[in-house]
Amino acid sequence: MQLNVRFKMNDKLYLKNPEDSAVGRQIVSEGLKMINKLGFEVFTFKKLATEIHTTEATIYRYFENKHRLLVYLMTWYWSYLEYKVVFSINNLSSAEIKLKTIIKLLVVEPAHTQEDQFISEWEAYQLMKWEGSKAYLTRNVTKDNKNRLFKPYKDLCSRISSIIKEYNPKYKFPNFLASTVLEMSHSQKFFMENLPALTDSPEKNDDKLITFLQDLIFHTLKK
Amino acid sequence: MQLNVRFKMNDKLYLKNPEDSAVGRQIVSEGLKMINKLGFEVFTFKKLATEIHTTEATIYRYFENKHRLLVYLMTWYWSYLEYKVVFSINNLSSAEIKLKTIIKLLVVEPAHTQEDQFISEWEAYQLMKWEGSKAYLTRNVTKDNKNRLFKPYKDLCSRISSIIKEYNPKYKFPNFLASTVLEMSHSQKFFMENLPALTDSPEKNDDKLITFLQDLIFHTLKK
DNA sequence: CAAATAACAATAGTATTACTATCTTTTTTA
DNA sequence: TAAAAAAGATAGTAATACTATTGTTATTTG
């Protein structure tokens, strides 16, 4: 089975929908790869234009600036993660198993092989790890938030939050806990790979992080 | 009592020690304020030079680029936090009370009044909240880390980690937990103020965040 | 099928950024 | 008080982050 997911993207994210044309799709998919390769600060529309044999002007017809492209990509990934979460816990009846499944899903790096999707899952995962928080750590958060650009992130968070409530309806801080797990599943991986002294897993050992997060969640939610 | 703290800064952080001259100190203290005002991306050395009535060239004699200034400031703040942590738990014998004290210290915004220090604590706290992770989320992490630029952050983390171990010597993930608390004490505050849907505290209510983090830590460390 | 229209390429141009270089003046220190 | 160091003044460059214009090529629609 070769599944191909698409999400309805907020139209404030772009000037012209990149999904509607070949160039548009290239801007998004190659842009993602290039941001990962160079880092967001070094990435420019000029470089991307050269890479995909188009012009800067063309890219600017799709995205207002490179930050919008970043938010577009992150938004796609958050939606994708919510989809994966929903899919993975489908038919599971125990909230405990649901939460365990979600943590694994968040921590484990997706496979890199044969990805012929519009947006590469593996690349999106790398982006989350390295540039994810830059989507909201700007002076435009409030405006962007009003434009509902972070809705997919909030939806993902509240999806996890509701399972936390399912597990322990009396727990007072399901959103804090959900966003903590979400944030930490990515940033602790960054630490493991780049600043291992901040972690307890010097090698790329996902199991320890999974155990840590599961412990954290279930001890906290103990009834 | 008017205490004035100074830390030995890593000399890889600057080209010329800004503490040694009036302009240097202005670059640091006004630079901090300006980054907070404009946001790191919009901040430039040119603008800072105009503000403090000096030239770009002069600033470049102190710092290689604006990212180095950011790391300098963050490094100062991490050292300062460690100092505050050590100071605040001095004479406390119970590891539990130590951890509770530290969480409060991390979460509560410092007072803004009459700060005649070289670096304003309140401004540094804002910087941590808005730009903190940008210090390490770059393609230079590894190099910067080799130059020991993140040592103060690691020291702060391991300081907390050792109290966690003191509280429960059998706990397997003291570093994960310490860095989680450290990161979350700042980024959940950012969420509370800017993306409250991700939290359980719509108003600026520190108590809830403090309770959440204390719960998190003590349930996790339950023997 | 022709005409209209939208999309894209090509090109040019501007203000700002992120620097480097050089020379002069001022301040510090020996 | 002379030498050295720091700062100021000024200039310049390559790259960035855009905007605008015009011509060309697809695509849509009447």
PDB file of C-alpha atoms in Angstrom, chain A residues 77 81 85 101-109 125 156 160 178 181-183 185-186 189 213:
ATOM      1  CA  TYR A  77       4.158  18.108   9.865  1.00  0.00           C
ATOM      2  CA  LEU A  81       1.696  13.835  13.264  1.00  0.00           C
ATOM      3  CA  VAL A  85      -1.375   9.587  16.162  1.00  0.00           C
ATOM      4  CA  THR A 101       2.129   4.138  21.356  1.00  0.00           C
ATOM      5  CA  ILE A 102       2.098   7.894  20.876  1.00  0.00           C
ATOM      6  CA  ILE A 103       5.363   8.388  22.715  1.00  0.00           C
ATOM      7  CA  LYS A 104       7.102   5.831  20.553  1.00  0.00           C
ATOM      8  CA  LEU A 105       5.646   7.386  17.464  1.00  0.00           C
ATOM      9  CA  LEU A 106       6.948  10.799  18.481  1.00  0.00           C
ATOM     10  CA  VAL A 107      10.424   9.666  19.434  1.00  0.00           C
ATOM     11  CA  VAL A 108      11.373   7.146  16.774  1.00  0.00           C
ATOM     12  CA  GLU A 109      12.853   8.608  13.614  1.00  0.00           C
ATOM     13  CA  TYR A 125      11.038  15.142  11.158  1.00  0.00           C
ATOM     14  CA  LEU A 156      -2.132  17.716  17.993  1.00  0.00           C
ATOM     15  CA  ILE A 160      -2.811  13.938  23.241  1.00  0.00           C
ATOM     16  CA  ALA A 178       0.854  17.011  26.441  1.00  0.00           C
ATOM     17  CA  VAL A 181       5.855  15.454  25.923  1.00  0.00           C
ATOM     18  CA  LEU A 182       5.524  16.889  22.428  1.00  0.00           C
ATOM     19  CA  GLU A 183       8.316  19.395  22.887  1.00  0.00           C
ATOM     20  CA  SER A 185      10.245  14.174  22.310  1.00  0.00           C
ATOM     21  CA  HIS A 186      11.910  16.386  19.729  1.00  0.00           C
ATOM     22  CA  LYS A 189      16.555  14.023  20.602  1.00  0.00           C
ATOM     23  CA  LEU A 213       8.941   9.941  28.748  1.00  0.00           C
TER      24      LEU A 213
END
